[in-house]
Amino acid sequence: MLGADDPPATAYLPNDPYGKSVGAVHRGLEILELFAVEQTPLTVNDISRKLGYPQSSTSVLLHGLHNLGYLLHDRRARTFYPSVRVAFLGLWMHHRLFNEDSLLQLMESLAQATGHVVLLAIQNGLYAQYMHIVSARPSRVGLKPGLMRPICRAAVGKVLLSMRDDDEILRIARNANAIDSEIAAPLDLDALMDEVRACRASGFAYSREAVTAGSAVVATRLPIDVADSPLAIGIAVHAHEFEACREQIETLLRDGIHHHFNSVAAAAQGRPAGAPVSLGRYAVGKPD
């Protein structure tokens, strides 16, 4: 029962369900709900037509959601698609209700095993963007989902670059040098390509105080992608601990990822988790 100071439960107009003051929030949620119904990448025109929004405001909303890390944007196809960050919004509820294997469980187990911060990242233009973060301790460097890191300098970024062809990597690096010229020393392109080749050979990439003072990251690829966009996972440690714990962290990442995706694939195929299984490339949001 509402008290005298409580807002009425129907304090909105039927044809403007949430009131004008939160109209942008309403439309943003409707866009995400539309993706849940369509389950395919959509263009500005698709969304404008299906929801009856003006194209101009639809474009602004979509690019805003993209900048925040909630949507992926394929510039060539001119389409948008929900990112992993959208999935993580309710993943904690799914995790508690169904107790199934999930990326959240993998990240939590790695954080618990290492005592450090686990990062999940995806490419967003010239940056690697954190989609989710799990920390075994309070973070002292302001880490939060949505944070952007220079893709050519961050360990997770180098992992993501390693899945591009060399010409594309050099194009990205040159663009990054042009944009960052006033705030950072130019990238050494030869050194970057050496790191990319080493990552392709070993499966791991590293950064040591390249982005955040006092912090180092060991990163690797996850065998899953979102709308053809690969994912990288990394563990952040204190820079002075890097050499001492690097090999241990590599082992924990390798074993944790293998066990997690082996268990998921085995469950999907009705096999015991320990049975041999052929792991293909996982994909989310790709047409069959």
Short mmCIF file of C-alpha atoms in Angstrom, two decimals:
data_model
loop_
_atom_site.label_atom_id
_atom_site.label_comp_id
_atom_site.label_asym_id
_atom_site.label_seq_id
_atom_site.Cartn_x
_atom_site.Cartn_y
_atom_site.Cartn_z
CA MET A 1 0.00 0.00 0.00
CA LEU A 2 1.38 3.39 -0.99
CA GLY A 3 2.01 6.04 1.62
CA ALA A 4 1.36 9.73 1.19
CA ASP A 5 4.92 10.40 0.06
CA ASP A 6 5.15 7.49 -2.37
CA PRO A 7 4.84 8.15 -6.11
CA PRO A 8 1.67 6.72 -7.63
CA ALA A 9 2.16 3.37 -9.37
CA THR A 10 0.62 4.72 -12.59
CA ALA A 11 2.41 8.07 -12.81
CA TYR A 12 2.99 7.82 -16.56
CA LEU A 13 0.94 8.29 -19.70
CA PRO A 14 -0.15 5.21 -21.70
CA ASN A 15 1.46 6.43 -24.94
CA ASP A 16 4.69 7.50 -23.19
CA PRO A 17 5.10 4.53 -20.82
CA TYR A 18 8.04 5.76 -18.75
CA GLY A 19 7.61 9.49 -18.97
CA LYS A 20 9.62 11.90 -21.12
CA SER A 21 12.38 12.29 -18.53
CA VAL A 22 13.52 8.70 -19.04
CA GLY A 23 12.52 8.30 -22.68
CA ALA A 24 16.10 7.59 -23.75
CA VAL A 25 16.38 4.87 -21.11
CA HIS A 26 13.11 3.37 -22.31
CA ARG A 27 14.30 3.33 -25.92
CA GLY A 28 17.69 1.91 -24.98
CA LEU A 29 16.04 -0.98 -23.18
CA GLU A 30 13.62 -1.54 -26.05
CA ILE A 31 16.60 -1.78 -28.42
CA LEU A 32 18.21 -4.46 -26.25
CA GLU A 33 14.88 -6.30 -26.04
CA LEU A 34 14.57 -6.13 -29.83
CA PHE A 35 17.91 -7.92 -30.17
CA ALA A 36 16.59 -10.63 -27.81
CA VAL A 37 13.65 -11.14 -30.20
CA GLU A 38 15.52 -10.89 -33.52
CA GLN A 39 18.75 -12.64 -32.38
CA THR A 40 20.72 -11.27 -35.33
CA PRO A 41 22.82 -8.18 -36.13
CA LEU A 42 20.65 -5.17 -37.04
CA THR A 43 21.24 -1.89 -38.86
CA VAL A 44 20.08 1.56 -37.79
CA ASN A 45 17.34 1.36 -40.41
CA ASP A 46 16.22 -2.10 -39.17
CA ILE A 47 15.82 -0.85 -35.60
CA SER A 48 14.25 2.47 -36.61
CA ARG A 49 11.67 0.65 -38.75
CA LYS A 50 10.85 -2.10 -36.26
CA LEU A 51 10.51 0.22 -33.26
CA GLY A 52 9.13 3.27 -35.05
CA TYR A 53 11.94 5.59 -33.91
CA PRO A 54 13.42 8.42 -35.99
CA GLN A 55 16.61 7.28 -37.71
CA SER A 56 18.66 10.17 -36.30
CA SER A 57 17.86 9.46 -32.65
CA THR A 58 18.18 5.69 -33.25
CA SER A 59 21.69 6.21 -34.60
CA VAL A 60 22.66 8.35 -31.61
CA LEU A 61 21.34 5.74 -29.16
CA LEU A 62 23.10 2.85 -30.92
CA HIS A 63 26.44 4.63 -31.04
CA GLY A 64 26.04 5.62 -27.40
CA LEU A 65 25.43 1.99 -26.40
CA HIS A 66 28.41 0.99 -28.54
CA ASN A 67 30.68 3.54 -26.85
CA LEU A 68 29.62 2.19 -23.45
CA GLY A 69 30.49 -1.34 -24.54
CA TYR A 70 26.96 -2.75 -24.67
CA LEU A 71 26.84 -3.13 -28.46
CA LEU A 72 29.36 -4.27 -31.05
CA HIS A 73 29.49 -2.29 -34.29
CA ASP A 74 30.49 -3.79 -37.63
CA ARG A 75 31.39 -0.70 -39.64
CA ARG A 76 31.60 -2.57 -42.93
CA ALA A 77 28.18 -4.21 -42.62
CA ARG A 78 26.81 -1.19 -40.70
CA THR A 79 25.23 -3.50 -38.15
CA PHE A 80 25.05 -3.61 -34.36
CA TYR A 81 24.94 -6.62 -32.05
CA PRO A 82 24.87 -7.02 -28.23
CA SER A 83 28.25 -7.49 -26.57
CA VAL A 84 29.24 -9.84 -23.77
CA ARG A 85 28.66 -6.95 -21.37
CA VAL A 86 24.91 -7.27 -22.00
CA ALA A 87 25.05 -10.98 -21.21
CA PHE A 88 26.86 -10.27 -17.94
CA LEU A 89 24.13 -7.89 -16.74
CA GLY A 90 21.96 -10.84 -15.74
CA LEU A 91 24.56 -13.58 -15.66
CA TRP A 92 24.94 -13.39 -11.89
CA MET A 93 21.21 -14.21 -11.58
CA HIS A 94 21.49 -17.10 -14.01
CA HIS A 95 24.57 -18.29 -12.15
CA ARG A 96 22.78 -18.31 -8.80
CA LEU A 97 19.54 -19.79 -10.10
CA PHE A 98 20.89 -22.56 -12.33
CA ASN A 99 24.46 -23.10 -11.08
CA GLU A 100 25.67 -23.99 -14.58
CA ASP A 101 29.14 -23.55 -16.05
CA SER A 102 29.62 -19.99 -17.25
CA LEU A 103 32.37 -17.54 -18.09
CA LEU A 104 31.60 -15.90 -14.76
CA GLN A 105 32.45 -19.15 -12.98
CA LEU A 106 35.68 -19.45 -14.93
CA MET A 107 36.67 -15.89 -14.03
CA GLU A 108 35.75 -16.37 -10.38
CA SER A 109 37.74 -19.60 -10.14
CA LEU A 110 40.81 -17.94 -11.69
CA ALA A 111 40.51 -14.96 -9.35
CA GLN A 112 40.26 -17.26 -6.36
CA ALA A 113 43.20 -19.42 -7.51
CA THR A 114 45.51 -16.46 -8.16
CA GLY A 115 44.31 -13.93 -5.64
CA HIS A 116 44.39 -11.30 -8.38
CA VAL A 117 42.16 -9.49 -10.90
CA VAL A 118 40.71 -11.34 -13.92
CA LEU A 119 39.82 -9.31 -17.02
CA LEU A 120 37.59 -10.17 -19.97
CA ALA A 121 38.12 -7.97 -23.03
CA ILE A 122 36.94 -7.45 -26.58
CA GLN A 123 38.15 -5.15 -29.35
CA ASN A 124 36.43 -1.79 -29.72
CA GLY A 125 38.15 0.09 -32.54
CA LEU A 126 41.69 1.04 -31.49
CA TYR A 127 41.07 -0.16 -27.94
CA ALA A 128 40.59 -3.31 -25.91
CA GLN A 129 37.49 -2.80 -23.78
CA TYR A 130 36.91 -4.64 -20.51
CA MET A 131 33.58 -6.44 -20.66
CA HIS A 132 33.75 -7.88 -17.16
CA ILE A 133 36.13 -7.84 -14.20
CA VAL A 134 36.38 -10.22 -11.23
CA SER A 135 38.73 -9.27 -8.43
CA ALA A 136 39.92 -11.37 -5.51
CA ARG A 137 40.85 -8.16 -3.71
CA PRO A 138 39.83 -4.49 -3.80
CA SER A 139 41.19 -2.87 -6.95
CA ARG A 140 43.44 0.12 -6.39
CA VAL A 141 43.66 1.21 -10.02
CA GLY A 142 40.02 2.05 -10.74
CA LEU A 143 39.28 -1.01 -12.86
CA LYS A 144 35.68 -1.29 -14.00
CA PRO A 145 33.72 -2.83 -16.89
CA GLY A 146 33.68 -0.61 -19.96
CA LEU A 147 37.19 0.72 -19.37
CA MET A 148 39.20 1.16 -22.59
CA ARG A 149 42.89 0.24 -22.96
CA PRO A 150 45.12 0.95 -26.00
CA ILE A 151 44.90 -2.27 -28.00
CA CYS A 152 48.56 -2.20 -29.08
CA ARG A 153 49.88 -1.73 -25.53
CA ALA A 154 47.59 -3.83 -23.33
CA ALA A 155 48.21 -7.58 -23.01
CA VAL A 156 44.57 -8.42 -23.78
CA GLY A 157 44.82 -6.10 -26.79
CA LYS A 158 47.87 -7.90 -28.17
CA VAL A 159 46.00 -11.20 -27.86
CA LEU A 160 43.11 -9.73 -29.85
CA LEU A 161 45.53 -8.32 -32.45
CA SER A 162 47.21 -11.71 -32.85
CA MET A 163 44.04 -12.98 -34.53
CA ARG A 164 44.21 -10.26 -37.19
CA ASP A 165 46.38 -10.43 -40.29
CA ASP A 166 49.66 -8.52 -40.24
CA ASP A 167 48.51 -5.74 -42.59
CA GLU A 168 45.47 -5.05 -40.42
CA ILE A 169 47.62 -4.96 -37.27
CA LEU A 170 50.00 -2.44 -38.83
CA ARG A 171 47.07 -0.28 -39.97
CA ILE A 172 45.66 -0.27 -36.43
CA ALA A 173 49.08 0.51 -34.95
CA ARG A 174 49.70 3.42 -37.32
CA ASN A 175 46.26 4.86 -36.53
CA ALA A 176 46.98 4.46 -32.81
CA ASN A 177 50.29 6.29 -33.20
CA ALA A 178 48.53 9.17 -34.96
CA ILE A 179 45.87 9.48 -32.26
CA ASP A 180 48.19 8.98 -29.26
CA SER A 181 51.05 11.18 -30.53
CA GLU A 182 50.52 13.83 -27.85
CA ILE A 183 50.05 11.52 -24.87
CA ALA A 184 52.39 8.57 -25.44
CA ALA A 185 55.65 7.67 -27.16
CA PRO A 186 55.11 6.19 -30.64
CA LEU A 187 54.71 2.43 -30.86
CA ASP A 188 57.71 0.51 -32.17
CA LEU A 189 55.96 -1.38 -34.99
CA ASP A 190 58.72 -3.99 -35.34
CA ALA A 191 58.64 -4.71 -31.60
CA LEU A 192 54.84 -4.94 -31.66
CA MET A 193 54.90 -7.46 -34.52
CA ASP A 194 57.52 -9.51 -32.64
CA GLU A 195 55.16 -9.63 -29.64
CA VAL A 196 52.23 -10.61 -31.86
CA ARG A 197 54.22 -13.44 -33.44
CA ALA A 198 55.33 -14.63 -30.00
CA CYS A 199 51.69 -14.60 -28.88
CA ARG A 200 50.64 -16.67 -31.87
CA ALA A 201 53.35 -19.21 -31.04
CA SER A 202 52.84 -19.44 -27.27
CA GLY A 203 49.20 -18.39 -26.89
CA PHE A 204 50.10 -15.67 -24.37
CA ALA A 205 50.75 -11.93 -24.43
CA TYR A 206 52.08 -9.65 -21.72
CA SER A 207 52.15 -6.04 -20.62
CA ARG A 208 54.26 -4.67 -17.80
CA GLU A 209 53.53 -1.11 -16.74
CA ALA A 210 52.73 -0.39 -20.39
CA VAL A 211 49.27 0.94 -19.51
CA THR A 212 49.04 1.27 -15.72
CA ALA A 213 51.99 2.05 -13.47
CA GLY A 214 52.78 -0.82 -11.10
CA SER A 215 50.57 -3.31 -12.96
CA ALA A 216 51.35 -6.23 -15.27
CA VAL A 217 48.98 -8.54 -17.15
CA VAL A 218 49.25 -12.06 -18.57
CA ALA A 219 46.58 -12.67 -21.23
CA THR A 220 45.40 -15.35 -23.62
CA ARG A 221 42.58 -16.15 -26.05
CA LEU A 222 39.23 -17.70 -25.14
CA PRO A 223 37.83 -20.30 -27.58
CA ILE A 224 34.61 -18.34 -27.95
CA ASP A 225 33.59 -15.26 -29.90
CA VAL A 226 30.66 -12.87 -30.14
CA ALA A 227 29.44 -12.07 -33.66
CA ASP A 228 32.92 -12.97 -34.99
CA SER A 229 34.64 -10.75 -32.41
CA PRO A 230 37.16 -12.77 -30.35
CA LEU A 231 37.52 -12.52 -26.59
CA ALA A 232 40.68 -12.28 -24.51
CA ILE A 233 41.09 -13.07 -20.83
CA GLY A 234 43.88 -11.73 -18.65
CA ILE A 235 45.10 -11.79 -15.08
CA ALA A 236 46.53 -8.58 -13.63
CA VAL A 237 49.31 -8.74 -11.03
CA HIS A 238 51.67 -6.29 -9.39
CA ALA A 239 54.51 -5.52 -11.78
CA HIS A 240 57.15 -6.60 -9.26
CA GLU A 241 55.50 -10.05 -9.02
CA PHE A 242 55.36 -10.59 -12.78
CA GLU A 243 58.53 -12.63 -13.35
CA ALA A 244 57.99 -14.77 -10.28
CA CYS A 245 54.40 -15.74 -11.07
CA ARG A 246 54.18 -15.53 -14.88
CA GLU A 247 54.58 -19.28 -15.55
CA GLN A 248 52.15 -20.19 -12.77
CA ILE A 249 49.53 -17.83 -14.17
CA GLU A 250 50.02 -19.22 -17.68
CA THR A 251 49.43 -22.73 -16.32
CA LEU A 252 46.32 -21.67 -14.40
CA LEU A 253 44.90 -19.93 -17.48
CA ARG A 254 45.67 -22.85 -19.79
CA ASP A 255 44.31 -25.50 -17.42
CA GLY A 256 41.30 -23.43 -16.33
CA ILE A 257 40.21 -22.69 -19.90
CA HIS A 258 40.73 -26.28 -21.02
CA HIS A 259 38.77 -27.68 -18.08
CA HIS A 260 35.96 -25.14 -18.43
CA PHE A 261 35.35 -25.56 -22.14
CA ASN A 262 35.92 -29.32 -21.97
CA SER A 263 33.21 -29.50 -19.30
CA VAL A 264 30.83 -27.30 -21.32
CA ALA A 265 31.35 -29.32 -24.50
CA ALA A 266 31.04 -32.61 -22.64
CA ALA A 267 27.78 -31.52 -21.03
CA ALA A 268 26.42 -30.42 -24.39
CA GLN A 269 27.27 -33.81 -25.89
CA GLY A 270 26.03 -35.83 -22.92
CA ARG A 271 29.52 -37.07 -22.05
CA PRO A 272 31.30 -37.36 -18.72
CA ALA A 273 33.39 -34.24 -18.18
CA GLY A 274 36.62 -36.23 -18.27
CA ALA A 275 35.91 -37.96 -21.58
CA PRO A 276 37.96 -36.96 -24.65
CA VAL A 277 36.21 -34.24 -26.62
CA SER A 278 37.07 -32.31 -29.76
CA LEU A 279 36.77 -28.59 -29.05
CA GLY A 280 35.74 -26.51 -32.01
CA ARG A 281 35.60 -22.73 -32.21
CA TYR A 282 32.76 -21.53 -30.03
CA ALA A 283 30.64 -18.76 -31.50
CA VAL A 284 27.78 -16.59 -30.30
CA GLY A 285 25.57 -14.65 -32.67
CA LYS A 286 26.83 -16.21 -35.91
CA PRO A 287 24.39 -17.59 -38.48
CA ASP A 288 24.21 -21.39 -38.74
#
